[in-house]
């Protein structure tokens, strides 16, 4: 009958006649079968079942792939209803492992609907949902609220503990799914930013499990970073005294982030923040993203101190489990007891990690820093130009005690071998094992020395930079807002010299002297792995390298230190009045004195309009935005890196000839 009405062009929309929630549930019941048999659930199977139960294809507009992913999530919940109760009897480590295996059997979310993007509908991955529920210490006597229920994954975890539920979901389609999955459960469809007001008069929950939109609000098209705070504020007001709230948020919503420090301190005057810890973005890989998130655990009891336990690092799931198992169990609280007692301050710690409450985060700081000593020797060419094209290379003016030679043979042109380099005076600060273990060769250490020498000097004159960072004019030194530009350094070594390792060494020298913010710009996003490799080889950690592409355009960068990595194309991107360049400059600060490494800097070629064979050639946008970054941060220690940076000799912005590349 339904198909007949549809084919005859009946006035009612086909999706209105079709029971969306029941159709999703029917698809999920079919998808459950391969999961129970531990078989891979491929997209072909999912598509076939969606076509069958929605009486049409995605190409015809009968359903969207977002609907299919909802069905896969419902299939996971049906799996838990069959095997979850028995699974919870196993050790937490076993439960986590089995849930990860189950998630791996499901297809990756590769397509999103407009609604999912607008409302930031990212469901909680099953293993993460398990940890959130475990942090809540849910009992059968609990009344659990999920303010942004989605498809109900967090609610299902609470249901496995026999708790009573109260759900809220604003999206109509997801509400239809929840009505089918949780019949008889109170279900509301309101904006969870005002959940306390909407649920006035309702029973107060003893536990709140939530994964709210990170920076999206209904009927607001622009990003709204305050959304997370509003969701948690309202949920805390609704939470019963003595109850516990566990939430998933963006990693930037942290007490270690100066932008949100005041928010957490204000909460701490009324409630007790037990834990705030970052979650490695790998857990969301099946959901089509790898954005880092954060778990925060709050008890609605008076706090006995203003200290906020916070781990700024992002941890893997087994490490999170170890932390959560240290959380104090909840105790029954009466409202009248609120003024009589305070929660005992219990700081959870991961073995060999430190729980901190300060906004400054130090993930890598060597404790054996030494000043690199070397001998400057007098040198001059004793012989004239030889018949050979190349000469073996080694540092000519300096000798570094205990430094090891470069692992491969280096050479330079015979002409350059006759040029005496300047005698340096700068002495880098590096961990002692850099020299003793040969982590940087003698030739690479020479680059660190000469880069530091250049960065100690300033270009002559003073300048005024306008607000666009495009126009730089000469000014008197006494002029208001006049700035001086620090001298940069060009690294033109060829293949085999280890330019990435030299970049890391120059950044490490600054890092050891307290300049623990750096910017690394490169040609391709894939080169971030090379940057991590070179940085970790010198003793750093992967977490020190911040991938700018994982941070939304316009959002504040939530790290107080680190090496910000981005590509030239990312650097020039902008939308709706927001730009990556402004985002970076705001993170660095106007007084930024750290290193900016322009890797593959020939990508910034043609930064100025030039006369071509057929007339004027316009300046490249990548070149322009690279200059803007330098202009905005005049005290930065700029490093240009390219083996082919001087194939065409031309004047730079400051009238200085780029040198020929070294071999």
mmCIF file of C-alpha atoms in Angstrom, residues 202-205 237-242 300 332-340:
data_model
loop_
_atom_site.group_PDB
_atom_site.id
_atom_site.type_symbol
_atom_site.label_atom_id
_atom_site.label_comp_id
_atom_site.label_asym_id
_atom_site.label_seq_id
_atom_site.Cartn_x
_atom_site.Cartn_y
_atom_site.Cartn_z
ATOM 1 C CA UNK A 202 11.177 16.754 36.606
ATOM 2 C CA UNK A 203 13.105 14.314 38.776
ATOM 3 C CA UNK A 204 16.719 15.334 39.178
ATOM 4 C CA UNK A 205 19.220 12.811 37.772
ATOM 5 C CA UNK A 237 22.128 22.812 37.574
ATOM 6 C CA UNK A 238 19.803 19.907 36.785
ATOM 7 C CA UNK A 239 22.087 17.319 38.462
ATOM 8 C CA UNK A 240 21.100 16.275 41.983
ATOM 9 C CA UNK A 241 23.389 17.217 44.874
ATOM 10 C CA UNK A 242 26.042 14.543 45.271
ATOM 11 C CA UNK A 300 28.228 18.049 42.476
ATOM 12 C CA UNK A 332 25.004 8.931 48.657
ATOM 13 C CA UNK A 333 24.436 12.608 49.395
ATOM 14 C CA UNK A 334 21.454 14.442 50.783
ATOM 15 C CA UNK A 335 20.812 18.072 49.966
ATOM 16 C CA UNK A 336 20.921 18.984 53.638
ATOM 17 C CA UNK A 337 24.457 17.588 53.833
ATOM 18 C CA UNK A 338 25.778 20.022 51.282
ATOM 19 C CA UNK A 339 26.733 22.579 53.903
ATOM 20 C CA UNK A 340 28.128 19.966 56.304
#
